[in-house]
Structures are given as structure tokens and as C-alpha cells.
Amino acid sequence: MTMRLNELERRLETVKGFPSPSSRLEQYQTPASLAARLLFHAAVNGHITGKRVCDLGCGTGILAIGAALLGACEVVGVDTDEAVLATARDNARETGVEVTFLSGRIGDPAVPVSISPCDTVVMNPPFGAQKAHADRPFIDAALQIAPITYGIFNAGSRQFIESYIAGRGRVDEVISGILPIRRTFSFHTRPNKEIPVQIMVIMRESA
Ligand code: SAH
């Protein structure tokens, strides 16, 4: 491994978050600790270093940038919000890594035409708190472009995901974590909240 877990986490702590987060798009930045954990685990499994990695719903780019730090040979980040991509590009430049950030909407069609197949998808998609099943198009897109996906989901959603992807893929591994959410939107009543989440490793099954 090119980098230790705590060094990766320290580097990712400098990645800037959303300048003006949109609740509709569920724009929460993944904390550095959780992002580092997902990426390091994927790297230990052999799915990052030297691989082509795509970050779906990349936001300001923390997962994409971390994949590049761990030696991915090519990293593409995609988001529907043009404004956050500018922050993502700044973040990559300041971290000293090369990532291609593309504007694209996951959903209709599932995969924007600009996105090519890759080896590994990493993603922290919308959980569907604002719009039910908002994570489904991301799962569909991930299964279309890569044989393996590391994603962050609501804790306890494994069975829903497994039935949703039945015949197309399966959840291979589940790692529990915590997503600390700072008060971001006016409908947040408490200053801080901790949401139990799970990193799920999804393997595509060939038809
Ligand atoms: N992956 C980032 C951001 C998580 S927030 C991180 O880990 O920090 C979810 C992101 O998904 C937001 O940046 C939002 O703009 C993006 N998003 C929401 N719906 C989308 C869609 N249909 N297509 C592409 N991006 C979308």
C-alpha cells in the first residue's frame, strides 16, 4: 500500500465541502474518517491501486480524490451539480492529484453517455431521505459500469438492496460505520446527529 490509513484520512481532511448544500440533492460530504475507511478497505481488497475508479454523485470529490491518492490509474467523478464540480476540481488541484470531474445526471438514462465502464465504483449516493429510492438509479448505474462497487447506505438496508439487485448482483460484505451530520438545513432541529450507515460491497453477477 502506498499510504497508511491515518495518512489518507489526514489528507482527506483538507478536502473542502459543499459551498451551499442543496437538501433536494442530499448534499452531505462524507467525513474524512468514513471516506478513508471505505477507500482503504477497497484498496486492501485490490480494487483501487492501478484500477480505473468512478465516483458516482462525487460532490466535492472526497472519494474520488482519495482513490487517486491510493494510486488508482484513472479516476472519474460525476455529479449533476455543476457548481460543486468547480469545488471538486479545486480540491483535486490542492491535493495534487489528477481526477476528471464530469457533469452528468444519474438516472435517466441510468448512466450518462459520458461515463465509460471502469473497474470499481465508489459512491456515497443520496439515501432517499428527500426523495424515496433516490439511491436506486445509483445502484443501477454502478452495476452497469463496474463489476464491483463500494457504497455507503443507510444501516439496515442490505435486504432491500439485495432484493432490488436480485439476479444482477449481490452484497458481498457489510461494514458498519457512523455518519456524523452537522446541522446543515433548516429542518435539522438538533445541532448534530449521528446516522448509522453501512459500507456495502456489491458484486455484479453475470447474467
Ligand atoms: N460523494 C460525495 C457527495 C455525497 S452527497 C461525498 O461523499 O462527499 C450526494 C451527491 O450526489 C451530491 O453531490 C449531489 O449533487 C449528487 N447527486 C444527487 N442526485 C444526483 C443525480 N441524479 N445524478 C448525479 N449526482 C447526483
mmCIF file of C-alpha atoms and ligand atoms in Angstrom:
data_model
loop_
_atom_site.group_PDB
_atom_site.id
_atom_site.type_symbol
_atom_site.label_atom_id
_atom_site.label_comp_id
_atom_site.label_asym_id
_atom_site.label_seq_id
_atom_site.Cartn_x
_atom_site.Cartn_y
_atom_site.Cartn_z
ATOM 1 C CA MET A 1 0.000 0.000 0.000
ATOM 2 C CA THR A 2 1.292 3.427 -0.950
ATOM 3 C CA MET A 3 -0.230 5.195 2.024
ATOM 4 C CA ARG A 4 -1.292 4.370 5.563
ATOM 5 C CA LEU A 5 -4.902 4.711 6.695
ATOM 6 C CA ASN A 6 -4.245 7.599 9.074
ATOM 7 C CA GLU A 7 -2.238 9.471 6.466
ATOM 8 C CA LEU A 8 -5.051 9.049 3.929
ATOM 9 C CA GLU A 9 -7.536 10.350 6.491
ATOM 10 C CA ARG A 10 -5.337 13.359 7.274
ATOM 11 C CA ARG A 11 -5.011 14.234 3.574
ATOM 12 C CA LEU A 12 -8.762 13.914 3.062
ATOM 13 C CA GLU A 13 -9.473 16.243 5.993
ATOM 14 C CA THR A 14 -8.321 19.154 3.801
ATOM 15 C CA VAL A 15 -10.937 18.457 1.096
ATOM 16 C CA LYS A 16 -13.469 21.295 1.126
ATOM 17 C CA GLY A 17 -17.168 20.554 1.454
ATOM 18 C CA PHE A 18 -20.256 21.969 -0.266
ATOM 19 C CA PRO A 19 -20.247 25.774 -0.514
ATOM 20 C CA SER A 20 -24.072 25.956 -0.364
ATOM 21 C CA PRO A 21 -25.510 22.470 0.122
ATOM 22 C CA SER A 22 -28.795 21.554 -1.552
ATOM 23 C CA SER A 23 -31.178 19.449 0.534
ATOM 24 C CA ARG A 24 -33.027 18.230 -2.553
ATOM 25 C CA LEU A 25 -29.818 16.687 -3.884
ATOM 26 C CA GLU A 26 -28.944 15.393 -0.397
ATOM 27 C CA GLN A 27 -25.584 17.114 -0.434
ATOM 28 C CA TYR A 28 -23.662 15.925 2.602
ATOM 29 C CA GLN A 29 -19.937 15.490 2.392
ATOM 30 C CA THR A 30 -18.645 12.144 3.597
ATOM 31 C CA PRO A 31 -16.406 12.754 6.626
ATOM 32 C CA ALA A 32 -12.730 12.031 6.027
ATOM 33 C CA SER A 33 -12.702 9.152 8.516
ATOM 34 C CA LEU A 34 -15.516 7.267 6.769
ATOM 35 C CA ALA A 35 -14.207 8.053 3.273
ATOM 36 C CA ALA A 36 -10.726 6.830 4.252
ATOM 37 C CA ARG A 37 -12.172 3.673 5.746
ATOM 38 C CA LEU A 38 -14.155 2.803 2.609
ATOM 39 C CA LEU A 39 -11.236 3.510 0.274
ATOM 40 C CA PHE A 40 -8.602 1.798 2.365
ATOM 41 C CA HIS A 41 -10.737 -1.305 2.660
ATOM 42 C CA ALA A 42 -11.306 -1.323 -1.105
ATOM 43 C CA ALA A 43 -7.572 -0.859 -1.675
ATOM 44 C CA VAL A 44 -6.660 -3.737 0.659
ATOM 45 C CA ASN A 45 -9.076 -5.889 -1.374
ATOM 46 C CA GLY A 46 -7.126 -4.928 -4.505
ATOM 47 C CA HIS A 47 -9.828 -2.744 -6.036
ATOM 48 C CA ILE A 48 -8.206 0.731 -6.115
ATOM 49 C CA THR A 49 -4.480 0.788 -6.806
ATOM 50 C CA GLY A 50 -3.795 0.568 -10.542
ATOM 51 C CA LYS A 51 -7.545 0.442 -11.276
ATOM 52 C CA ARG A 52 -9.960 2.687 -13.130
ATOM 53 C CA VAL A 53 -12.295 4.078 -10.488
ATOM 54 C CA CYS A 54 -15.527 6.040 -10.881
ATOM 55 C CA ASP A 55 -17.228 8.090 -8.122
ATOM 56 C CA LEU A 56 -20.967 8.480 -8.791
ATOM 57 C CA GLY A 57 -22.514 11.583 -7.210
ATOM 58 C CA CYS A 58 -18.999 12.747 -6.365
ATOM 59 C CA GLY A 59 -19.945 16.078 -4.779
ATOM 60 C CA THR A 60 -16.767 17.926 -3.849
ATOM 61 C CA GLY A 61 -14.761 14.817 -4.647
ATOM 62 C CA ILE A 62 -13.557 13.303 -1.384
ATOM 63 C CA LEU A 63 -13.935 9.660 -2.512
ATOM 64 C CA ALA A 64 -12.518 10.318 -5.992
ATOM 65 C CA ILE A 65 -9.541 12.224 -4.604
ATOM 66 C CA GLY A 66 -8.865 9.524 -2.025
ATOM 67 C CA ALA A 67 -8.903 6.857 -4.750
ATOM 68 C CA ALA A 68 -6.325 8.879 -6.683
ATOM 69 C CA LEU A 69 -4.170 9.218 -3.537
ATOM 70 C CA LEU A 70 -4.220 5.417 -3.205
ATOM 71 C CA GLY A 71 -2.846 5.039 -6.716
ATOM 72 C CA ALA A 72 -5.863 4.450 -8.935
ATOM 73 C CA CYS A 73 -4.618 4.723 -12.511
ATOM 74 C CA GLU A 74 -7.614 6.767 -13.639
ATOM 75 C CA VAL A 75 -10.374 8.425 -11.619
ATOM 76 C CA VAL A 76 -13.602 9.960 -12.878
ATOM 77 C CA GLY A 77 -16.126 11.769 -10.666
ATOM 78 C CA VAL A 78 -19.657 12.554 -11.857
ATOM 79 C CA ASP A 79 -22.227 14.902 -10.360
ATOM 80 C CA THR A 80 -25.368 16.613 -11.551
ATOM 81 C CA ASP A 81 -24.456 19.892 -9.846
ATOM 82 C CA GLU A 82 -22.029 21.905 -11.988
ATOM 83 C CA ALA A 83 -21.256 24.287 -9.130
ATOM 84 C CA VAL A 84 -19.883 21.603 -6.824
ATOM 85 C CA LEU A 85 -17.667 20.266 -9.602
ATOM 86 C CA ALA A 86 -15.722 23.533 -9.509
ATOM 87 C CA THR A 87 -15.004 22.921 -5.823
ATOM 88 C CA ALA A 88 -14.111 19.302 -6.611
ATOM 89 C CA ARG A 89 -11.577 20.432 -9.243
ATOM 90 C CA ASP A 90 -10.032 22.906 -6.776
ATOM 91 C CA ASN A 91 -9.829 20.153 -4.176
ATOM 92 C CA ALA A 92 -8.026 17.795 -6.573
ATOM 93 C CA ARG A 93 -5.594 20.522 -7.604
ATOM 94 C CA GLU A 94 -4.839 21.417 -3.999
ATOM 95 C CA THR A 95 -4.350 17.767 -3.082
ATOM 96 C CA GLY A 96 -2.034 17.326 -6.058
ATOM 97 C CA VAL A 97 -3.925 14.516 -7.793
ATOM 98 C CA GLU A 98 -5.462 14.123 -11.206
ATOM 99 C CA VAL A 99 -9.192 13.406 -11.355
ATOM 100 C CA THR A 100 -11.593 14.038 -14.236
ATOM 101 C CA PHE A 101 -14.785 15.619 -12.922
ATOM 102 C CA LEU A 102 -17.738 15.393 -15.299
ATOM 103 C CA SER A 103 -21.176 16.852 -15.176
ATOM 104 C CA GLY A 104 -23.885 14.215 -15.540
ATOM 105 C CA ARG A 105 -27.167 13.143 -14.081
ATOM 106 C CA ILE A 106 -27.520 9.558 -12.889
ATOM 107 C CA GLY A 107 -30.983 8.204 -13.596
ATOM 108 C CA ASP A 108 -32.430 8.836 -16.983
ATOM 109 C CA PRO A 109 -30.724 7.171 -18.791
ATOM 110 C CA ALA A 110 -29.207 5.242 -15.860
ATOM 111 C CA VAL A 111 -25.676 6.052 -16.970
ATOM 112 C CA PRO A 112 -24.885 9.425 -18.585
ATOM 113 C CA VAL A 113 -23.336 8.859 -22.016
ATOM 114 C CA SER A 114 -20.055 10.446 -20.935
ATOM 115 C CA ILE A 115 -19.345 7.666 -18.401
ATOM 116 C CA SER A 116 -17.280 4.690 -19.547
ATOM 117 C CA PRO A 117 -17.023 1.280 -17.900
ATOM 118 C CA CYS A 118 -14.441 1.045 -15.113
ATOM 119 C CA ASP A 119 -13.053 -1.479 -12.619
ATOM 120 C CA THR A 120 -14.501 -0.122 -9.381
ATOM 121 C CA VAL A 121 -17.278 2.269 -8.386
ATOM 122 C CA VAL A 122 -17.073 4.175 -5.112
ATOM 123 C CA MET A 123 -20.079 6.206 -4.032
ATOM 124 C CA ASN A 124 -21.980 7.876 -1.244
ATOM 125 C CA PRO A 125 -25.250 8.436 -3.092
ATOM 126 C CA PRO A 126 -28.383 10.182 -1.797
ATOM 127 C CA PHE A 127 -30.033 7.865 0.728
ATOM 128 C CA GLY A 128 -33.557 8.742 -0.309
ATOM 129 C CA ALA A 129 -34.298 10.929 2.719
ATOM 130 C CA GLN A 130 -35.780 13.628 0.465
ATOM 131 C CA LYS A 131 -36.905 11.505 -2.450
ATOM 132 C CA ALA A 132 -37.798 7.844 -1.902
ATOM 133 C CA HIS A 133 -35.468 5.352 -3.581
ATOM 134 C CA ALA A 134 -33.051 8.070 -4.696
ATOM 135 C CA ASP A 135 -30.229 5.559 -4.280
ATOM 136 C CA ARG A 136 -31.682 3.089 -6.807
ATOM 137 C CA PRO A 137 -30.529 4.817 -10.006
ATOM 138 C CA PHE A 138 -27.057 4.934 -8.500
ATOM 139 C CA ILE A 139 -27.102 1.197 -7.811
ATOM 140 C CA ASP A 140 -28.356 0.579 -11.369
ATOM 141 C CA ALA A 141 -25.637 2.794 -12.845
ATOM 142 C CA ALA A 142 -22.925 1.196 -10.703
ATOM 143 C CA LEU A 143 -23.947 -2.326 -11.792
ATOM 144 C CA GLN A 144 -23.836 -1.215 -15.411
ATOM 145 C CA ILE A 145 -20.365 0.280 -15.367
ATOM 146 C CA ALA A 146 -18.331 -1.835 -12.931
ATOM 147 C CA PRO A 147 -18.050 -5.397 -11.602
ATOM 148 C CA ILE A 148 -17.519 -4.134 -8.041
ATOM 149 C CA THR A 149 -18.986 -1.246 -6.047
ATOM 150 C CA TYR A 150 -18.179 0.174 -2.625
ATOM 151 C CA GLY A 151 -21.109 2.295 -1.494
ATOM 152 C CA ILE A 152 -22.368 3.955 1.690
ATOM 153 C CA PHE A 153 -26.005 3.261 2.557
ATOM 154 C CA ASN A 154 -28.426 3.564 5.446
ATOM 155 C CA ALA A 155 -27.728 0.885 8.032
ATOM 156 C CA GLY A 156 -30.148 -1.988 7.773
ATOM 157 C CA SER A 157 -30.848 -1.625 4.072
ATOM 158 C CA ARG A 158 -28.917 -4.714 2.992
ATOM 159 C CA GLN A 159 -32.027 -6.827 2.426
ATOM 160 C CA PHE A 160 -33.745 -4.106 0.425
ATOM 161 C CA ILE A 161 -30.670 -3.697 -1.730
ATOM 162 C CA GLU A 162 -30.260 -7.450 -2.162
ATOM 163 C CA SER A 163 -33.832 -7.909 -3.315
ATOM 164 C CA TYR A 164 -33.563 -4.858 -5.577
ATOM 165 C CA ILE A 165 -30.459 -6.230 -7.334
ATOM 166 C CA ALA A 166 -31.513 -9.895 -7.338
ATOM 167 C CA GLY A 167 -30.201 -11.602 -10.468
ATOM 168 C CA ARG A 168 -27.869 -8.690 -11.215
ATOM 169 C CA GLY A 169 -25.629 -8.608 -8.195
ATOM 170 C CA ARG A 170 -25.234 -9.402 -4.530
ATOM 171 C CA VAL A 171 -23.991 -7.720 -1.392
ATOM 172 C CA ASP A 172 -20.680 -9.387 -0.643
ATOM 173 C CA GLU A 173 -19.615 -7.617 2.525
ATOM 174 C CA VAL A 174 -21.043 -5.099 5.007
ATOM 175 C CA ILE A 175 -19.037 -2.801 7.266
ATOM 176 C CA SER A 176 -20.828 -0.689 9.852
ATOM 177 C CA GLY A 177 -19.962 2.939 10.424
ATOM 178 C CA ILE A 178 -21.318 6.244 11.670
ATOM 179 C CA LEU A 179 -22.099 9.322 9.653
ATOM 180 C CA PRO A 180 -21.926 12.415 11.840
ATOM 181 C CA ILE A 181 -24.176 15.089 10.347
ATOM 182 C CA ARG A 182 -23.685 18.690 11.332
ATOM 183 C CA ARG A 183 -26.716 20.948 11.275
ATOM 184 C CA THR A 184 -26.905 21.870 7.591
ATOM 185 C CA PHE A 185 -30.515 22.514 6.668
ATOM 186 C CA SER A 186 -33.246 24.454 8.451
ATOM 187 C CA PHE A 187 -35.307 21.290 9.002
ATOM 188 C CA HIS A 188 -32.475 19.889 11.105
ATOM 189 C CA THR A 189 -33.589 20.560 14.639
ATOM 190 C CA ARG A 190 -30.595 19.349 16.584
ATOM 191 C CA PRO A 191 -27.063 20.703 16.109
ATOM 192 C CA ASN A 192 -25.524 17.296 15.490
ATOM 193 C CA LYS A 193 -26.825 13.906 14.654
ATOM 194 C CA GLU A 194 -25.240 10.531 14.081
ATOM 195 C CA ILE A 195 -26.678 8.289 11.424
ATOM 196 C CA PRO A 196 -25.709 4.620 11.460
ATOM 197 C CA VAL A 197 -24.555 3.703 7.973
ATOM 198 C CA GLN A 198 -23.064 0.692 6.265
ATOM 199 C CA ILE A 199 -20.381 0.415 3.658
ATOM 200 C CA MET A 200 -21.618 -2.315 1.339
ATOM 201 C CA VAL A 201 -19.535 -4.117 -1.216
ATOM 202 C CA ILE A 202 -21.715 -5.022 -4.188
ATOM 203 C CA MET A 203 -20.526 -7.631 -6.677
ATOM 204 C CA ARG A 204 -22.060 -7.787 -10.108
ATOM 205 C CA GLU A 205 -23.333 -11.168 -11.235
ATOM 206 C CA SER A 206 -23.039 -12.030 -14.871
ATOM 207 C CA ALA A 207 -26.396 -12.712 -16.466
HETATM 208 N N1 SAH B 1 -19.953 11.606 -2.813
HETATM 209 C C1 SAH B 1 -19.834 12.914 -2.161
HETATM 210 C C2 SAH B 1 -21.172 13.635 -2.053
HETATM 211 C C3 SAH B 1 -22.279 12.923 -1.313
HETATM 212 S S1 SAH B 1 -23.790 13.846 -1.347
HETATM 213 C C4 SAH B 1 -19.180 12.717 -0.816
HETATM 214 O O1 SAH B 1 -19.007 11.557 -0.463
HETATM 215 O O2 SAH B 1 -18.835 13.677 -0.123
HETATM 216 C C5 SAH B 1 -24.646 13.192 -2.799
HETATM 217 C C6 SAH B 1 -24.204 13.823 -4.095
HETATM 218 O O3 SAH B 1 -24.992 13.269 -5.145
HETATM 219 C C7 SAH B 1 -24.372 15.336 -4.186
HETATM 220 O O4 SAH B 1 -23.168 15.925 -4.590
HETATM 221 C C8 SAH B 1 -25.457 15.539 -5.262
HETATM 222 O O5 SAH B 1 -25.272 16.709 -6.032
HETATM 223 C C9 SAH B 1 -25.293 14.288 -6.092
HETATM 224 N N2 SAH B 1 -26.496 13.875 -6.809
HETATM 225 C C10 SAH B 1 -27.769 13.799 -6.350
HETATM 226 N N3 SAH B 1 -28.592 13.307 -7.313
HETATM 227 C C11 SAH B 1 -27.815 13.068 -8.407
HETATM 228 C C12 SAH B 1 -28.060 12.527 -9.711
HETATM 229 N N4 SAH B 1 -29.282 12.126 -10.074
HETATM 230 N N5 SAH B 1 -27.023 12.401 -10.569
HETATM 231 C C13 SAH B 1 -25.775 12.775 -10.215
HETATM 232 N N6 SAH B 1 -25.468 13.292 -8.994
HETATM 233 C C14 SAH B 1 -26.470 13.427 -8.094
#
